[in-house]
CSV table of C-alpha atoms in Angstrom, one decimal:
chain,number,residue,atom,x,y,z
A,1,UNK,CA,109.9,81.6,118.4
A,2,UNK,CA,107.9,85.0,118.1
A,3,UNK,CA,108.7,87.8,116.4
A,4,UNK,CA,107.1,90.8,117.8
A,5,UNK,CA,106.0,92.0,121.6
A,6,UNK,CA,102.7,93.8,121.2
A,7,UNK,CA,101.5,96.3,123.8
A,8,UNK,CA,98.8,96.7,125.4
A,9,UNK,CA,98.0,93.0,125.7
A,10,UNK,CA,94.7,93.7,126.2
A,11,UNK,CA,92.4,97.1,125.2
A,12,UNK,CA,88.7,98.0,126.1
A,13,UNK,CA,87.6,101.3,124.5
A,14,UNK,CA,83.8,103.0,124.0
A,15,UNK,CA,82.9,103.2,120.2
A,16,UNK,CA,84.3,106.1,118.2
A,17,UNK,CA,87.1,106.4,120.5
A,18,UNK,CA,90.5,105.5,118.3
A,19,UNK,CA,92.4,102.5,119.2
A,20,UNK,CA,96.5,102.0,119.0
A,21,UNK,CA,98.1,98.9,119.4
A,22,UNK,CA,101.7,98.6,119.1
A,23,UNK,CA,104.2,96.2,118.0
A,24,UNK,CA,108.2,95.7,118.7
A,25,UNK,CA,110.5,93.3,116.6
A,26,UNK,CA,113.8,91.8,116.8
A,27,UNK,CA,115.0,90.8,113.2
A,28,UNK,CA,115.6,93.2,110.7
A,29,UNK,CA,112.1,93.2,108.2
A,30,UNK,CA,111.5,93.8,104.7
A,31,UNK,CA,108.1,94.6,105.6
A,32,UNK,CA,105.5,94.5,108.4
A,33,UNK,CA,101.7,93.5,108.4
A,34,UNK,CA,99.0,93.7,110.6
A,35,UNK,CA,96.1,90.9,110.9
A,36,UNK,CA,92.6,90.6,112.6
A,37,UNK,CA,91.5,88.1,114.1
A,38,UNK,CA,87.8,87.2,115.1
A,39,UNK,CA,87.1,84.6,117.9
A,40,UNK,CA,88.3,81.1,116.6
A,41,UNK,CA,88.7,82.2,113.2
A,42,UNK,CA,91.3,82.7,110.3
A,43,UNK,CA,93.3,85.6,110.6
A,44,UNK,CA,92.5,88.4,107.8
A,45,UNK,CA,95.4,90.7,106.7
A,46,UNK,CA,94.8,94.1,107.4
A,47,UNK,CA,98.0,96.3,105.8
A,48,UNK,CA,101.4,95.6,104.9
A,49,UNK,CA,104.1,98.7,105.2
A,50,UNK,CA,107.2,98.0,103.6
A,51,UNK,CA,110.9,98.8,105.7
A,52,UNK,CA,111.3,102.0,103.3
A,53,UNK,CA,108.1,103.3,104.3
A,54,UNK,CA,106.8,105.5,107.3
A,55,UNK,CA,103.5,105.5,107.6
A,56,UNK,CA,100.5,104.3,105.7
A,57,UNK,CA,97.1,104.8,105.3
A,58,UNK,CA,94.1,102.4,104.7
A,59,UNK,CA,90.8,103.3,105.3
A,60,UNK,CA,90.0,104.2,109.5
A,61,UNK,CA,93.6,102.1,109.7
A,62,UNK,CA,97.0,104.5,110.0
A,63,UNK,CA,100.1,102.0,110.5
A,64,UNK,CA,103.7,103.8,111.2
A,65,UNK,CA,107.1,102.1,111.5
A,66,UNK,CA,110.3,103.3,112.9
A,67,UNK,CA,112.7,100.6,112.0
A,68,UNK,CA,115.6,102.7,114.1
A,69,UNK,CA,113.6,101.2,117.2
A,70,UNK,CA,112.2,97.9,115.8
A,71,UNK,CA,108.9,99.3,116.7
A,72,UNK,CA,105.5,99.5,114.7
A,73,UNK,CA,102.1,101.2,115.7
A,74,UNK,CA,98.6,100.5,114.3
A,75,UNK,CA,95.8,102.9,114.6
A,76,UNK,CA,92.3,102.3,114.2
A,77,UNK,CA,90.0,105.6,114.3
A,78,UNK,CA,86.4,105.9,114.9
A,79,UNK,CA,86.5,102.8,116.1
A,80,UNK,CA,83.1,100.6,116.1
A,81,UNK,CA,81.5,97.8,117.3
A,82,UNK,CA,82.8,95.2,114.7
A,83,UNK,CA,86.6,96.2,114.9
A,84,UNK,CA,86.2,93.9,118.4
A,85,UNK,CA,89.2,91.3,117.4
A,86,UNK,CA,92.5,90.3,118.4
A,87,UNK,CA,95.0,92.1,116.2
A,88,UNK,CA,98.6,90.7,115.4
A,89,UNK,CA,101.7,92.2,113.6
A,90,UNK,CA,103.9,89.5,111.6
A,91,UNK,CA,107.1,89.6,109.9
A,92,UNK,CA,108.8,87.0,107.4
A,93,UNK,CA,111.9,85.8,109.6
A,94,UNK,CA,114.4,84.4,107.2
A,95,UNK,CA,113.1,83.8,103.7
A,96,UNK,CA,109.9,82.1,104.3
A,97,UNK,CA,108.8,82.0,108.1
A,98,UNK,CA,105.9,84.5,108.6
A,99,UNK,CA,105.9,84.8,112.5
A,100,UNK,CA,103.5,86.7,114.3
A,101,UNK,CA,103.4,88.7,117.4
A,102,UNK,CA,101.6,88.5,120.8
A,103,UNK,CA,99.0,90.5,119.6
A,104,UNK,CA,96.4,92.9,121.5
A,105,UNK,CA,92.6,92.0,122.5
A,106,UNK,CA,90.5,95.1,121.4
A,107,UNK,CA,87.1,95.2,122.8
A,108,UNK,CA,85.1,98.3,121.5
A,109,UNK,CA,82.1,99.1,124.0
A,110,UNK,CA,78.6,100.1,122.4
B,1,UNK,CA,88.3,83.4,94.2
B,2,UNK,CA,90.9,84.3,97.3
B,3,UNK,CA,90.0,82.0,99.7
B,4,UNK,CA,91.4,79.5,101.7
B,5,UNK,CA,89.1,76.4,102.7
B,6,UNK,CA,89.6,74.2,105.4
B,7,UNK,CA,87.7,71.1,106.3
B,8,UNK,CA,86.7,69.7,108.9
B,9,UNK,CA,85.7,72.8,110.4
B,10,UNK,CA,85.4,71.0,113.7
B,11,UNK,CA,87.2,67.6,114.8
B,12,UNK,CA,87.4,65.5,117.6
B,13,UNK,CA,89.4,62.2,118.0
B,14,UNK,CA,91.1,59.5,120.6
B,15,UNK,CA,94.9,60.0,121.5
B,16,UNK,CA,94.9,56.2,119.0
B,17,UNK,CA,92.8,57.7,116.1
B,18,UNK,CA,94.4,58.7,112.4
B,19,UNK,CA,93.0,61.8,110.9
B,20,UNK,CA,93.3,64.3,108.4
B,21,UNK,CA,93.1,67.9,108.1
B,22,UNK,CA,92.6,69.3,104.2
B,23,UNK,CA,93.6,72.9,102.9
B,24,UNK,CA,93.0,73.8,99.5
B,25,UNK,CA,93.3,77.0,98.0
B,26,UNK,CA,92.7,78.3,93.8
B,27,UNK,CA,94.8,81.5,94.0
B,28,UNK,CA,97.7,80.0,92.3
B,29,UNK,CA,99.7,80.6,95.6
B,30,UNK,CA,102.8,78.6,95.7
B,31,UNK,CA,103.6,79.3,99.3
B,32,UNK,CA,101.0,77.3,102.3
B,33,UNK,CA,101.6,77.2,105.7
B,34,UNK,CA,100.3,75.2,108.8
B,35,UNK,CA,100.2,76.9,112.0
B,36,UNK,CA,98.7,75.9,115.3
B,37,UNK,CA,96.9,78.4,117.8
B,38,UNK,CA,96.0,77.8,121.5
B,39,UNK,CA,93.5,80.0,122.7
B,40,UNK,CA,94.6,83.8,123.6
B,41,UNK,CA,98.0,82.9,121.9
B,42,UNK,CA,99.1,83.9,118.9
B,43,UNK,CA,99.6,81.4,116.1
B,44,UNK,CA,102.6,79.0,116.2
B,45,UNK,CA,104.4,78.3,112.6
B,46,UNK,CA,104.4,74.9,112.4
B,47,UNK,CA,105.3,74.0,108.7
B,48,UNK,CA,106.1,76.1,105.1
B,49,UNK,CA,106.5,74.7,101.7
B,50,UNK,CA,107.4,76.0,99.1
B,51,UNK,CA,106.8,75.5,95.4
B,52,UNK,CA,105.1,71.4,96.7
B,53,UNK,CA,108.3,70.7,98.4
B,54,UNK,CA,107.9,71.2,102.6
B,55,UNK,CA,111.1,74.0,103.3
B,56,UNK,CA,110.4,74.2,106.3
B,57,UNK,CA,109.4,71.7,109.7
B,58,UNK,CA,109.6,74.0,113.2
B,59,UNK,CA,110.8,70.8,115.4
B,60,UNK,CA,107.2,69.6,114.8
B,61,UNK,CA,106.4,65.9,116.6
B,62,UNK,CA,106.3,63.2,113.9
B,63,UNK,CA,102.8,62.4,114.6
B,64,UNK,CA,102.2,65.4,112.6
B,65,UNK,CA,103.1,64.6,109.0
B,66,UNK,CA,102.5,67.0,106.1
B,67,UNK,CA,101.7,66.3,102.9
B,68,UNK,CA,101.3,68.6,99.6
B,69,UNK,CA,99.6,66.4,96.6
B,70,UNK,CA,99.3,69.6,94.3
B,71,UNK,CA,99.9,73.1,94.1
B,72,UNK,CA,96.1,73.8,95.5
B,73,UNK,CA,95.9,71.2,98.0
B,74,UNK,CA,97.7,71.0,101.3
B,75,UNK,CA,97.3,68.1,104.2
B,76,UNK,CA,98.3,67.3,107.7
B,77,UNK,CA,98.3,64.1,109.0
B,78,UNK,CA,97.5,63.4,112.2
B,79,UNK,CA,98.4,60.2,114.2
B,80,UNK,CA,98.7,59.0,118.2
B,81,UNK,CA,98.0,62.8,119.3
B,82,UNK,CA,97.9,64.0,122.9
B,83,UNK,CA,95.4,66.0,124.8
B,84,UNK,CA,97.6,68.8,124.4
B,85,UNK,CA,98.1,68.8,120.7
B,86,UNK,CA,94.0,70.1,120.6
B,87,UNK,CA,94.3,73.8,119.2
B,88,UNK,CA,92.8,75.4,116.1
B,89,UNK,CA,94.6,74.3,113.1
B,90,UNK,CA,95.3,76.8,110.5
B,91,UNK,CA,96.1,76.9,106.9
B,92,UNK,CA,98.0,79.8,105.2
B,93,UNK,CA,98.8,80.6,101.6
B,94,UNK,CA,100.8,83.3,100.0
B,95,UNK,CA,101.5,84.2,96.4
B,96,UNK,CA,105.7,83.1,97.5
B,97,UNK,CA,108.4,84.7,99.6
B,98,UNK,CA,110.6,87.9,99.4
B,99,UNK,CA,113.1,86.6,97.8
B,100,UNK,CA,111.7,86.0,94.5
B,101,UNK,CA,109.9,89.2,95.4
B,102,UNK,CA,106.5,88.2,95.7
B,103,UNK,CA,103.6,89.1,97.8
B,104,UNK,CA,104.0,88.0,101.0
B,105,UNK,CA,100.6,88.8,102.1
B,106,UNK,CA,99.1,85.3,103.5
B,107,UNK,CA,95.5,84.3,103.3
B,108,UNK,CA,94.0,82.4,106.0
B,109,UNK,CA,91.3,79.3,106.2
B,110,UNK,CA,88.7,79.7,108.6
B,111,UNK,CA,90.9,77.0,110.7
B,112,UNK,CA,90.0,73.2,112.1
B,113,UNK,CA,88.9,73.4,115.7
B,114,UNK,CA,90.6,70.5,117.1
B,115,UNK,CA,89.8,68.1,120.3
B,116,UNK,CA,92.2,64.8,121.3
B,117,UNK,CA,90.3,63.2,124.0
């Protein structure tokens, strides 16, 4: 089964707007990560923000988690051309399952 | 060197065909994981193991069978497949799991683009 419900499903933004794609979770998480995915390729971790964390920072990427409301949020600003990807949050279910969310198309318009 | 290679990257075979998929990865990772996407879905957890020894099988069909010869090298098996089973096919390692508190950060092959006709 799935671990997260990512909104919107789908996103279409011009370049240099910002982009945010949430994330919801069931299970209680020792952490949460965020992965890119290109058409037909191998996912590439993005950022990982531990439980005890808020927010965090990495590069044009802000992630913030609220673990009150099962609920994560994953910014991209300045967006360009290349960020055009599906992105997915995943969490480790039990010891050793890493189960990923829905995840949100982002297309970035030129 | 933190990548994970998969080959073939591309691979089509009859529903009576046996075939293999190979992972290998030189990160020292003693965590790999199979998964298998359909298109616009998100990938499916299919098998983990842990340390050589498979920990865990998500209800997968036995014509899927796993094999780990070597900390580096990770297999799947594939045998009497259905249309349905084609997906991309992708391997996964990580350095281990929270609970020896290790990175859990996985790394991801490019994926086997798979076609049962």
């Amino acid at each position: 089964s799935q671990q997260g419900e990512e909104d919107p499903q789908a996103l279409s933004i011009q370049e240099g707007e910002n982009a945010t794609m949430n994330c919801s979770y069931k299970t209680s998480i020792n952490n949460l990560q965020w992965y890119r995915q290109n058409s037909g390729r191998g996912l590439v971790h993005l950022i990982l923000i531990r439980s005890n964390e808020r927010e965090k920072h990495s590069g044009r990427l802000r992630v913030t988690l609220d673990t009150s409301k099962k609920s994560s949020s994953l910014l991209i600003t300045a967006s360009r051309a290349a960020d055009t990807a599906s992105y997915f949050c995943a969490s480790i279910q039990g010891a050793q399952k890493l189960v990923f969310g829905q995840g949100t198309r982002l297309t970035i318009n030129p | 060197d933190t990548e994970v290679t998969q080959t073939p990257k591309h691979l089509v075979m009859g529903m009576t065909n046996k075939k293999s998929l190979k992972c290998e990865q030189h990160m020292g990772h003693r965590a790999m994981y199979w998964y298998k996407q359909k298109a616009k879905k998100p990938p499916e957890l299919m098998f983990v193991y842990s340390y050589e020894k498979l920990s865990i099988n998500e209800s997968v069909p036995s014509r899927f069978s796993p094999e780990c010869p070597n900390s580096s090298l990770l297999n799947l098996h594939l045998h009497a497949l259905q249309p349905e089973d084609s997906a991309l096919y992708l391997c996964a390692s990580s350095q281990g799991f929270i609970s020896a508190g290790l990175n859990t950060e996985a790394f991801f092959g490019q994926g086997t683009r798979l076609t049962v006709v």
